[in-house]
PDB file of C-alpha atoms in Angstrom:
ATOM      1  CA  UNK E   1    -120.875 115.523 -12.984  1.00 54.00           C
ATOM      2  CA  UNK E   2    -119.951 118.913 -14.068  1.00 56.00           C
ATOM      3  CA  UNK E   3    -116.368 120.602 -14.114  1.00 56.00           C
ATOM      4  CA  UNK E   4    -116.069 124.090 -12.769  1.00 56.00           C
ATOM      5  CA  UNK E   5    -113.761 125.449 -15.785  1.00 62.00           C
ATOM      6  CA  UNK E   6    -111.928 127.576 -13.765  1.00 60.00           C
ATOM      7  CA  UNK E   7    -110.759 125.907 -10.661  1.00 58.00           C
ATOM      8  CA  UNK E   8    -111.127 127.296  -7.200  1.00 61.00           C
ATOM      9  CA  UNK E   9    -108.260 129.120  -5.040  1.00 64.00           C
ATOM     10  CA  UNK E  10    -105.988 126.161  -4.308  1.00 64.00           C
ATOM     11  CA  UNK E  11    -104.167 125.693  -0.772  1.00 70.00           C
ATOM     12  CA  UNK E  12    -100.764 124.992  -0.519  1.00 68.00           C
ATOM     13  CA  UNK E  13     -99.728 123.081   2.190  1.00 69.00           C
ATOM     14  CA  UNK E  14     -95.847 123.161   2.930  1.00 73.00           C
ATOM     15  CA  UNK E  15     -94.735 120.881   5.869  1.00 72.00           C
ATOM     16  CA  UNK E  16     -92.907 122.015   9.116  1.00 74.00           C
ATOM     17  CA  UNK E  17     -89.528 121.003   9.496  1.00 69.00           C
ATOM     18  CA  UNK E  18     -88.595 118.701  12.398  1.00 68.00           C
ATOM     19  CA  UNK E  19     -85.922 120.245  14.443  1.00 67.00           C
ATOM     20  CA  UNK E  20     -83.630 117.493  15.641  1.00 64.00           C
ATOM     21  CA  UNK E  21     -82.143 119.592  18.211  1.00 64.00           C
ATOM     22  CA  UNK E  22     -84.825 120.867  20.426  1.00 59.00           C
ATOM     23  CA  UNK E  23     -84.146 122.351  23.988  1.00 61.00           C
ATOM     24  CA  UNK E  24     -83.628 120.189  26.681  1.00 64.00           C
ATOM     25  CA  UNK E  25     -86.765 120.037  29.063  1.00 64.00           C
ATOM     26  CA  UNK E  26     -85.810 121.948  32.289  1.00 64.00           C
ATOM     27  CA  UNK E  27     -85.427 119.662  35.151  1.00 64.00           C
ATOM     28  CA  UNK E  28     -87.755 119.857  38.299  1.00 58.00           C
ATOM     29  CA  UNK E  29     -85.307 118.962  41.391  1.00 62.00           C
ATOM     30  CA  UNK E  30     -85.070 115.518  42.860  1.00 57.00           C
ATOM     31  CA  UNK E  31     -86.886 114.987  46.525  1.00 54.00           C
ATOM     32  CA  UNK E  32     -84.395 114.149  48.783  1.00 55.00           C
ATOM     33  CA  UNK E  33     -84.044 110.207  50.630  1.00 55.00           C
ATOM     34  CA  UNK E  34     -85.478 107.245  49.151  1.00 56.00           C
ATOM     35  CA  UNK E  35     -87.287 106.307  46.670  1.00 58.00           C
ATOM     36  CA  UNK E  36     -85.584 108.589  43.913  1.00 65.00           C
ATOM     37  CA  UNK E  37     -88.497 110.632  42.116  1.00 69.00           C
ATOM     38  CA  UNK E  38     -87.932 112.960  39.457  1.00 74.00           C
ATOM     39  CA  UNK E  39     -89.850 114.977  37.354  1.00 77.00           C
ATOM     40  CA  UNK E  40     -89.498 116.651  33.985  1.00 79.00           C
ATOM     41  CA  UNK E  41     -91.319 119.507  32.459  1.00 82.00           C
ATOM     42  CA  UNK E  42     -92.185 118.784  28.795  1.00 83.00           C
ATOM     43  CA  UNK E  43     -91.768 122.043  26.688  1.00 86.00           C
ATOM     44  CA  UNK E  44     -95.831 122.046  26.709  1.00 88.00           C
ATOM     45  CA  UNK E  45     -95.728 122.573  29.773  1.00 83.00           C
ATOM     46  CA  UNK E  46     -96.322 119.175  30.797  1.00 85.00           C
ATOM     47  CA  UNK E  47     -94.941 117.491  33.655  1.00 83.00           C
ATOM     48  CA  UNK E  48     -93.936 113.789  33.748  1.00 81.00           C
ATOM     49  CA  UNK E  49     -93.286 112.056  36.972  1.00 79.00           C
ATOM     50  CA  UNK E  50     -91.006 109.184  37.711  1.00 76.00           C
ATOM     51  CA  UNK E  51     -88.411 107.009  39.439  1.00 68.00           C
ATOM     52  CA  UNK E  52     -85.010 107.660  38.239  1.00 65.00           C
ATOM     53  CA  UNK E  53     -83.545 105.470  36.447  1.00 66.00           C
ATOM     54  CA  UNK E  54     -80.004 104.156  38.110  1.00 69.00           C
ATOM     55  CA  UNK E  55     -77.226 103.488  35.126  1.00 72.00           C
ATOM     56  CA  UNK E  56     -76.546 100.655  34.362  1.00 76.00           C
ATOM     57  CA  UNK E  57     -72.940  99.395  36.167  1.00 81.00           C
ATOM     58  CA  UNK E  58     -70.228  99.384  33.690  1.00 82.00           C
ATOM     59  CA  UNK E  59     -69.654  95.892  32.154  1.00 82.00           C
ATOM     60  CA  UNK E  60     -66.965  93.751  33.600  1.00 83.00           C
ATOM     61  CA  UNK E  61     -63.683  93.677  31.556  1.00 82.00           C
ATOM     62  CA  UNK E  62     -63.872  91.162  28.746  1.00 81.00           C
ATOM     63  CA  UNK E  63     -61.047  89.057  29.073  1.00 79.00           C
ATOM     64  CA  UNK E  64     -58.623  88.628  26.322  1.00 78.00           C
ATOM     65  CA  UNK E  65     -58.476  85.597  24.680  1.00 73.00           C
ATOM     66  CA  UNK E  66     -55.259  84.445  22.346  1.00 72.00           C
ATOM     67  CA  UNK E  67     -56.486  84.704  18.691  1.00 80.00           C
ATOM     68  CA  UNK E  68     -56.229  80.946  18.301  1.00 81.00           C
ATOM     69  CA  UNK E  69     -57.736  78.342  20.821  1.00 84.00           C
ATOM     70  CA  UNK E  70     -55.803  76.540  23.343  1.00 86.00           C
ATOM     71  CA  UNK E  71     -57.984  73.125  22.351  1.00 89.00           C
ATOM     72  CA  UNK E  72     -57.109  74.011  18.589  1.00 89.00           C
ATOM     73  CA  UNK E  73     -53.753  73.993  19.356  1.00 90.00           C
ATOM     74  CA  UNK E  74     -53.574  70.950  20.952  1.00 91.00           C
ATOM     75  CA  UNK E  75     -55.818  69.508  18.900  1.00 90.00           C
ATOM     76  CA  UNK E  76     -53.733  70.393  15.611  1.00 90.00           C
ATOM     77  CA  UNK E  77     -50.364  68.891  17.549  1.00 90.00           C
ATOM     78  CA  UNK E  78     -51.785  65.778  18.164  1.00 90.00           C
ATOM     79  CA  UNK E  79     -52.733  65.551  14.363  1.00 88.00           C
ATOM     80  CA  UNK E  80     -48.956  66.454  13.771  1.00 88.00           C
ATOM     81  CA  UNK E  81     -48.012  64.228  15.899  1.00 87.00           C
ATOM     82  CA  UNK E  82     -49.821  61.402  14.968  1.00 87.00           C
ATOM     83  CA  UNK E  83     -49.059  61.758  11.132  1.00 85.00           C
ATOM     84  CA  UNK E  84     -45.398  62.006  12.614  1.00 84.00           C
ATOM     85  CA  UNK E  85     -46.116  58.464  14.417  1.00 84.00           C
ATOM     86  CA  UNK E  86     -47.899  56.980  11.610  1.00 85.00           C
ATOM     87  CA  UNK E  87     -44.258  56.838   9.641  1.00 82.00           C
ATOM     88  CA  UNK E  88     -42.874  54.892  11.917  1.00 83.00           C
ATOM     89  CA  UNK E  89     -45.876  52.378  12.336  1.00 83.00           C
ATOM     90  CA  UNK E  90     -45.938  51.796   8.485  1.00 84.00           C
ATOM     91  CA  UNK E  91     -42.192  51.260   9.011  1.00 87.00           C
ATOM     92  CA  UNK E  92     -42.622  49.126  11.875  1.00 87.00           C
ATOM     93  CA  UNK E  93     -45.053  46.595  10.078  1.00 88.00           C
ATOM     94  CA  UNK E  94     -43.179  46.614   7.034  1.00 91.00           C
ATOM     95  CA  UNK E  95     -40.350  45.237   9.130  1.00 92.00           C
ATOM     96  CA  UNK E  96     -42.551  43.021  10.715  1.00 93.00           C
ATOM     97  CA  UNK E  97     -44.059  41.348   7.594  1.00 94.00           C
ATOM     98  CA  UNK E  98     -40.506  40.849   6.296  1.00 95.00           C
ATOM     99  CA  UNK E  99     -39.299  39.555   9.443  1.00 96.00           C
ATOM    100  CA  UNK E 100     -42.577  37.007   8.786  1.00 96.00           C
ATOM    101  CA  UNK E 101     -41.516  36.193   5.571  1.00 96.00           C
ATOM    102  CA  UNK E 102     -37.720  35.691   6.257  1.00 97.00           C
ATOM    103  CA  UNK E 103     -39.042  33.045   9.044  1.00 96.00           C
ATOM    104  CA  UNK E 104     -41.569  31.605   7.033  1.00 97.00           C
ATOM    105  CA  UNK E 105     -38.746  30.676   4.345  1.00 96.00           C
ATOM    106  CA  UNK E 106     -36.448  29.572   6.649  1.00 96.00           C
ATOM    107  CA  UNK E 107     -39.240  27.105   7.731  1.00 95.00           C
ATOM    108  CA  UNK E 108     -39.682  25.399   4.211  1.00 95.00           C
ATOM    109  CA  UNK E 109     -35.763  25.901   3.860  1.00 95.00           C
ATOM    110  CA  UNK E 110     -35.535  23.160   6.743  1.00 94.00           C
ATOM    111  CA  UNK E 111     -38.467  21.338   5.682  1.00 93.00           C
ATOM    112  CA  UNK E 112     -36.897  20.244   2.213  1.00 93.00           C
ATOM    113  CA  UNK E 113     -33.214  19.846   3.861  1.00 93.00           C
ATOM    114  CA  UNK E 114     -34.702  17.511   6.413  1.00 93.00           C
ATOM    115  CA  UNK E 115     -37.395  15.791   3.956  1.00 91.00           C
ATOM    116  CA  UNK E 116     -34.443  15.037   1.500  1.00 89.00           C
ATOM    117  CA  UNK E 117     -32.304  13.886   4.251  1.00 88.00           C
ATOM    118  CA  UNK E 118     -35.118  11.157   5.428  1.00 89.00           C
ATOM    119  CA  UNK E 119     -35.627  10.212   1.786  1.00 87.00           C
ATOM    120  CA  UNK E 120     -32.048   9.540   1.446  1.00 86.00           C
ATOM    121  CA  UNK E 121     -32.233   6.919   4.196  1.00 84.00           C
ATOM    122  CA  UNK E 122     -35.279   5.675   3.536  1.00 83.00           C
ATOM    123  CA  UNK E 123     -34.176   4.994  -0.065  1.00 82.00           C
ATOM    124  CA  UNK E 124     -31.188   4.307   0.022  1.00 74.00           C
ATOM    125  CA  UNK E 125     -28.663   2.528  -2.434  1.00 65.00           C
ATOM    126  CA  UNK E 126     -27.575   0.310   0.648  1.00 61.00           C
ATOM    127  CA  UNK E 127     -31.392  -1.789   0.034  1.00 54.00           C
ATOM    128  CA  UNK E 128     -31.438  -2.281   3.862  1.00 55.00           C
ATOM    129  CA  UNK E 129     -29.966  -1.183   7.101  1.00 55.00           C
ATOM    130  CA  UNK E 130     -28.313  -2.954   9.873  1.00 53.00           C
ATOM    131  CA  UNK E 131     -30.011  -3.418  12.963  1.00 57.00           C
ATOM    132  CA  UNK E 132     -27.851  -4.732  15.478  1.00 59.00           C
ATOM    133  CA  UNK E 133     -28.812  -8.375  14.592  1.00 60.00           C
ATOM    134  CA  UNK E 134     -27.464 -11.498  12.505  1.00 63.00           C
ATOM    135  CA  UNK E 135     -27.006 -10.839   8.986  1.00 62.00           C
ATOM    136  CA  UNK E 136     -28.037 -13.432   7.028  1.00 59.00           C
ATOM    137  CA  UNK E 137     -26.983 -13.962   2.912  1.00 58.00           C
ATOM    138  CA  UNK E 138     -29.631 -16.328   1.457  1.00 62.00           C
ATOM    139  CA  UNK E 139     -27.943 -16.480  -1.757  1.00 65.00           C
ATOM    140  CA  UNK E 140     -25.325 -18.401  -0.779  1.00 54.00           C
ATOM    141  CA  UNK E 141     -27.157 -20.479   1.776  1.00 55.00           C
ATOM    142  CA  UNK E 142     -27.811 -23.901   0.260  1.00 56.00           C
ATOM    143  CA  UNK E 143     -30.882 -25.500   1.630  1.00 57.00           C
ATOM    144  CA  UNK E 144     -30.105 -29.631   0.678  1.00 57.00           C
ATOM    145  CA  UNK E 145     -33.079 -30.965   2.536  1.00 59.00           C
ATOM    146  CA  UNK E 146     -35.952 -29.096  -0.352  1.00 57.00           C
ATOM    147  CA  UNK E 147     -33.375 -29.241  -2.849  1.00 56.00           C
ATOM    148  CA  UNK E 148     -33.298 -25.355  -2.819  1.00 55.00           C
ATOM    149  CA  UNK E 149     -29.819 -24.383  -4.634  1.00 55.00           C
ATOM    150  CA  UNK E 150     -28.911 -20.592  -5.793  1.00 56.00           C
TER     151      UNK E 150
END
């Protein structure tokens, strides 16, 4: 390979600017009834040939919704109101369970006042208890027949 020393004449190429504004194409008139055809001469000189395009029908009216959800509402009462509720069910079975305990000690209350009180009569000073019936002293009964004497 061999180098030319001096190099050749060099080109130069600078680029076009884009215009970003170019002229509107001039509009060919529309045929009259149905179907809608229109045509458009390109600034070439070219034409292009088509249906028109109908706009698109403005969007219905969004409607406006409150910046916090009606079930997010409710939903955050009923939380409030259950932690309200929840209060007065811990109250509620605290009562309960020392209602259940009051009872239960009235129960062994009775129990021991009534066991005593059958232990008393069952053992007794008195050694035995009248019956309705013939008392009999054997101590003093003398028995001459077996020679029994007390």
């Amino acid at each position: 390979m061999t180098y030319p020393e001096q190099p050749g004449a060099v080109e130069v190429h600078h680029p076009q600017p884009i215009t970003l504004h170019a002229p509107a194409a001039p509009l060919v008139p529309m045929q009259p009834g149905p179907p809608a055809v229109q045509s458009i001469v390109l600034p070439d000189g070219r034409v292009v040939t088509g249906y028109a395009l109908t706009p698109a029908p403005a969007p219905a009216p969004i409607e406006q919704r409150p910046a916090v959800s009606r079930t997010a509402v409710n939903i955050a009462l009923g939380g409030i109101g259950f932690g309200a509720v929840c209060g007065g069910l811990f109250l509620l079975t605290a009562f309960i369970a020392a209602l259940a305990a009051f009872i239960h000690q009235l129960i062994i209350l009775a129990a021991v006042i009534f066991g005593g009180w059958i232990a008393v009569q069952v053992f007794g000073t008195s050694g035995h208890r009248d019956h309705g019936g013939t008392t009999v002293n054997i101590r003093k009964a003398v028995i001459k027949r077996n020679h029994f004497r007390s």
